[in-house]
Short mmCIF file of C-alpha atoms in Angstrom, two decimals:
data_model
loop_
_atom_site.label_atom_id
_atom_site.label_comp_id
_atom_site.label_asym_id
_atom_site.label_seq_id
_atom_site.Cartn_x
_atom_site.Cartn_y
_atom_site.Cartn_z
CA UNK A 80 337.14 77.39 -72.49
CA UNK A 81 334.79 76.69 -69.69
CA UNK A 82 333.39 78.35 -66.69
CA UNK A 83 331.52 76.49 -64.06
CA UNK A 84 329.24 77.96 -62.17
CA UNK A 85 327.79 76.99 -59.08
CA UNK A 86 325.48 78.75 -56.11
CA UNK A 87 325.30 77.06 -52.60
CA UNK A 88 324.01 77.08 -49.44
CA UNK A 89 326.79 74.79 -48.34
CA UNK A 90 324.40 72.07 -47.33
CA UNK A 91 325.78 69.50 -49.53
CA UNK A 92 329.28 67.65 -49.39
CA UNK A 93 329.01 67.09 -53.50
CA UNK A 94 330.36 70.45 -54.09
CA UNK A 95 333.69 69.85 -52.02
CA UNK A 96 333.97 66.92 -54.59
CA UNK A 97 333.63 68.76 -57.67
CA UNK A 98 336.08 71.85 -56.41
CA UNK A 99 338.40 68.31 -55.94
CA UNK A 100 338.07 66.96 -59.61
CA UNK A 101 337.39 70.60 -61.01
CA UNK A 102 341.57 71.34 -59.53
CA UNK A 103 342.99 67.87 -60.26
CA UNK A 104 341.90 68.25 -63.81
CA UNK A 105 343.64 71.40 -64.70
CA UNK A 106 341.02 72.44 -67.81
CA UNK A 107 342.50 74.66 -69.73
CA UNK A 108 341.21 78.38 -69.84
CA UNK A 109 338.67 77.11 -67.48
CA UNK A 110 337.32 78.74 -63.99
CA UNK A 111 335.08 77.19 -61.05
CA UNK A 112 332.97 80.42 -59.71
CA UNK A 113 330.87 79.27 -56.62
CA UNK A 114 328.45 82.02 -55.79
CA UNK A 115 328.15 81.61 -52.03
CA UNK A 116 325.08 82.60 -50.64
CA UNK A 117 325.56 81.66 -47.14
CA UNK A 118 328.54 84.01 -46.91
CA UNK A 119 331.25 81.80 -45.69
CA UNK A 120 334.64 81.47 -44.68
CA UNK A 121 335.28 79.67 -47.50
CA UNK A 122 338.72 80.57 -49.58
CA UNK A 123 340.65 79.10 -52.53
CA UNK A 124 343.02 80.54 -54.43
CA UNK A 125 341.89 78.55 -57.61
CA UNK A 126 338.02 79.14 -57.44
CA UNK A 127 336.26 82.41 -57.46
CA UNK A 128 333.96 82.94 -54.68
CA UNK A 129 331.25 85.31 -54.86
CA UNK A 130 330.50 86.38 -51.05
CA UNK A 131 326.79 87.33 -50.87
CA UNK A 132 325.13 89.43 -47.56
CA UNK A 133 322.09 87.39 -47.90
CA UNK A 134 320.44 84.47 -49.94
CA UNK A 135 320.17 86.52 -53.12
CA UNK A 136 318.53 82.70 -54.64
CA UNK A 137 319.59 80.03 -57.18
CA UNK A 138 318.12 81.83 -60.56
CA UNK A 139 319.91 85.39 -59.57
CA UNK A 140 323.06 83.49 -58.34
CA UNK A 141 323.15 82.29 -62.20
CA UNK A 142 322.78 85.32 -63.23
CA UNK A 143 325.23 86.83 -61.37
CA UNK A 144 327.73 83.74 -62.19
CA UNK A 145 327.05 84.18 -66.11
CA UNK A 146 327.94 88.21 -65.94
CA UNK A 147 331.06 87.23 -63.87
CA UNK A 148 332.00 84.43 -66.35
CA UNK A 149 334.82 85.21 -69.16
CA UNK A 150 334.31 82.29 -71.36
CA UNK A 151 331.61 81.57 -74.19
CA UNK A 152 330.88 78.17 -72.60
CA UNK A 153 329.08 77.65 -69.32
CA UNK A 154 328.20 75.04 -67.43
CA UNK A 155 325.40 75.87 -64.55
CA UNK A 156 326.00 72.73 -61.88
CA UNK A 157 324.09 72.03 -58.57
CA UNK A 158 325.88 71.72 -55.38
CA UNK A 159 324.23 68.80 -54.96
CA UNK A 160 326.03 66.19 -57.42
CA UNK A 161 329.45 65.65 -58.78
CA UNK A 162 330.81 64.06 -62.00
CA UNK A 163 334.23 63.60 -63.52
CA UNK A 164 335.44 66.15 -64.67
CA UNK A 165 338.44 64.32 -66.61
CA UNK A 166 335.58 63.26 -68.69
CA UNK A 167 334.08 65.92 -69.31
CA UNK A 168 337.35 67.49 -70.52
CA UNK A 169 338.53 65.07 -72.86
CA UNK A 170 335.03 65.82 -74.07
CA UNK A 171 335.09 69.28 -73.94
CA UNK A 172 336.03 70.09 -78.38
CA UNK A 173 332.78 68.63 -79.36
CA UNK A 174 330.25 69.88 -76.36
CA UNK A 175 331.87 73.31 -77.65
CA UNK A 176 331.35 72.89 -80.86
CA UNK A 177 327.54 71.38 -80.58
CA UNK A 178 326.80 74.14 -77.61
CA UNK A 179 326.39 76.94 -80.21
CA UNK A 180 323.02 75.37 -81.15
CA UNK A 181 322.21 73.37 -78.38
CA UNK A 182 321.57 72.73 -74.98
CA UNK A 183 323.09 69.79 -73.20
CA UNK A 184 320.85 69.14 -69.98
CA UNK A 185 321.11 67.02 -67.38
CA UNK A 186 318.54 63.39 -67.15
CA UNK A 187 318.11 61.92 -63.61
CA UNK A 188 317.26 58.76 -64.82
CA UNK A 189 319.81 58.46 -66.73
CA UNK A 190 322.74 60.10 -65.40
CA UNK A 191 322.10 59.84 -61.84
CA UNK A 192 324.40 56.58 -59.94
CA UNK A 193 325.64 55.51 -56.93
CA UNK A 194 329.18 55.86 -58.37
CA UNK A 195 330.86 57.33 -61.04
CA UNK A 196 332.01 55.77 -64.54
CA UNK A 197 336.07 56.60 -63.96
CA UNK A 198 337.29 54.99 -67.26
CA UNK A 199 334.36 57.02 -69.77
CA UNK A 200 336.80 58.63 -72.28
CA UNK A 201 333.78 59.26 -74.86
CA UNK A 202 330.31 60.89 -74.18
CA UNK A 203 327.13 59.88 -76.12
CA UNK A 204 324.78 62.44 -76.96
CA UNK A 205 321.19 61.56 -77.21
CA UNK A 206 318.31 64.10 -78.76
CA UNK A 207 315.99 64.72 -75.42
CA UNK A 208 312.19 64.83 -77.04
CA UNK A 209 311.39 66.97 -74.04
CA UNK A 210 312.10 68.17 -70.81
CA UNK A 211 314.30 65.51 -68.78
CA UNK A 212 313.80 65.15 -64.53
CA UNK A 213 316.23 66.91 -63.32
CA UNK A 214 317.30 69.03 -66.12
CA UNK A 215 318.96 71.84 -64.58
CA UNK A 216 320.87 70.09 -62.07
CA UNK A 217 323.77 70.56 -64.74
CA UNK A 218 323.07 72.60 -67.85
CA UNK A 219 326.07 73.23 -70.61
CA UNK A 220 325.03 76.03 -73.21
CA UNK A 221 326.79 79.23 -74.93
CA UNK A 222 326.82 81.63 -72.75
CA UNK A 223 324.51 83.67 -75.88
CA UNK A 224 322.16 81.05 -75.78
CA UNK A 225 321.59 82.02 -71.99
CA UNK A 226 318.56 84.15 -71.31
CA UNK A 227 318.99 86.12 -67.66
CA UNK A 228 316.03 85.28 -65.42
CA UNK A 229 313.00 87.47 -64.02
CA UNK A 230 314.88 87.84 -60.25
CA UNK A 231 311.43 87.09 -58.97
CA UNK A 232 312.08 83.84 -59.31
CA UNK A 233 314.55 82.90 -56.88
CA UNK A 234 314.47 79.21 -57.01
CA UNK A 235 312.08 77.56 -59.44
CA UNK A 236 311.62 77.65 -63.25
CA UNK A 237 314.92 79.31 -64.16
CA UNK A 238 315.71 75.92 -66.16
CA UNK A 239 312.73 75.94 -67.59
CA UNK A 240 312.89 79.29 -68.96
CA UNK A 241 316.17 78.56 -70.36
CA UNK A 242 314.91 75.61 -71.97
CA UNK A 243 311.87 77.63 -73.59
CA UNK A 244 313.99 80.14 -74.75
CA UNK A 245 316.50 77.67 -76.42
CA UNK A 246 313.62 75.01 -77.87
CA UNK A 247 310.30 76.66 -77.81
CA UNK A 248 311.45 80.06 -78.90
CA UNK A 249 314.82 79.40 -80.97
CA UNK A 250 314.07 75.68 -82.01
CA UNK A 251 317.35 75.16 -80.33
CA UNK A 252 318.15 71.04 -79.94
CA UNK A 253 318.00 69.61 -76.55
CA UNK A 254 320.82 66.99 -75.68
CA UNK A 255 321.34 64.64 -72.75
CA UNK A 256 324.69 62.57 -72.00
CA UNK A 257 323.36 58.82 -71.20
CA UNK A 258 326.48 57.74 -70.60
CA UNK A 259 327.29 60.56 -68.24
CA UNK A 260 327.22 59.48 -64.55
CA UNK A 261 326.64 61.65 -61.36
CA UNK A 262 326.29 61.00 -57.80
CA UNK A 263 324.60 63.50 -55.06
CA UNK A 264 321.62 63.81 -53.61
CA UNK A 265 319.61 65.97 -55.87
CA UNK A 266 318.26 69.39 -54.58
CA UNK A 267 319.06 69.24 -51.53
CA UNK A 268 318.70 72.96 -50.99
CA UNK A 269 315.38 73.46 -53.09
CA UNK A 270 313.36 71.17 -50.92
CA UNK A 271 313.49 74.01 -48.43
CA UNK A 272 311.64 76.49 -50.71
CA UNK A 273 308.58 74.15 -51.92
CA UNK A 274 306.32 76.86 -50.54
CA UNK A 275 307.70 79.46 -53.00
CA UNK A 276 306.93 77.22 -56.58
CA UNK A 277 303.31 78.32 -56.92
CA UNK A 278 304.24 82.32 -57.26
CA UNK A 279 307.21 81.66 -58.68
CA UNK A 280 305.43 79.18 -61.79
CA UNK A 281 303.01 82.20 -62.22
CA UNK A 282 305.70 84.63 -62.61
CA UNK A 283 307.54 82.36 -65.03
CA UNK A 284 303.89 81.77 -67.11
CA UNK A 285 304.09 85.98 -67.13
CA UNK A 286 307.73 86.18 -68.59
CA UNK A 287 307.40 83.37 -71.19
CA UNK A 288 303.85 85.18 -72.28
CA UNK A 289 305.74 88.75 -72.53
CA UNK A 290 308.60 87.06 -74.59
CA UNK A 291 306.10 84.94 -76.63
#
């Protein structure tokens, strides 16, 4: 029903947590697909692991995770922060059924905790009036609804394109989950590439101009 996908670096502890929560729930017709750009030793029989050579970058690593993917639902997660995923099962009919004209994105200031709401059995979903902070730290959308990124841009703007291409261009509707709790640390890994957003803003100003 569900395919999570996730790139790392490794830097992050978060992401042992989610593979944790991810098994113990047992989501039907679901898959975890980490695309490992560090090219570890990491194995597990339940998660596919897609060994790169080299950093190949966050916005090609969801690229790559989306082609890989064989369900209609994805859901792009940092490495960075973990939620429950029993919740988000028990949940999982109606973000299904609302992701075929939707995005659901992800609102620091509202989802981000220190610890996670264990007994939420029902989600609240709030209309987002624009871009939240921190909106592609988790991401849920149709997998048609996706819109592959200009590989140029290895680390910034690939959420933003997405959510141009779903509300500016498509007048798609833009959810958040208030209720929704995380924990992490919140790009962790992206704070290492801050010299790389200028460029990479231009390039995404080109594509949304050659799409508009």
């Amino acid at each position: 029903m569900i395919s999570f996908i996730v790139p790392t670096l490794w830097k992050s502890s978060k992401i042992f947590e989610s593979i944790k929560s991810f098994k113990e729930t047992n989501i039907p017709n679901s898959e975890f697909i980490i695309i490992d750009n560090s090219n570890s030793d990491f194995e597990d029989d339940r998660i596919i692991c897609l060994k790169q050579t080299e950093n190949i970058g966050v916005n090609p690593a969801w690229n790559l995770g989306v082609k890989t993917s064989k369900n209609d639902l994805i859901c792009l997660l940092n490495d960075d922060i973990t939620f429950n995923f029993r919740t988000l099962n028990t949940n999982l009919t109606t973000v299904k059924t609302m992701s075929t004209d939707c995005v659901i994105g992800f609102d620091a200031n509202q989802n981000f905790s220190d610890e996670l709401n264990e007994d939420l059995e029902v989600l609240k979903f709030k209309l987002a009036p624009c871009r939240s902070l921190g909106f592609g730290c988790m991401m849920i959308l149709s997998k048609k609804n996706y819109i592959y990124i200009d590989e140029r841009m290895k680390t910034w703007c690939g959420d933003d394109l997405i959510y141009w291409w779903n509300r500016d261009k498509h007048q798609r509707i833009i959810y958040n989950m208030p209720n929704f709790k995380t924990t992490g640390d919140l790009s962790i890994t992206s704070k290492d590439y801050e010299s790389t957003m200028h460029p990479e803003v231009d390039i995404f100003q080109e594509v949304v101009n050659s799409l508009q």
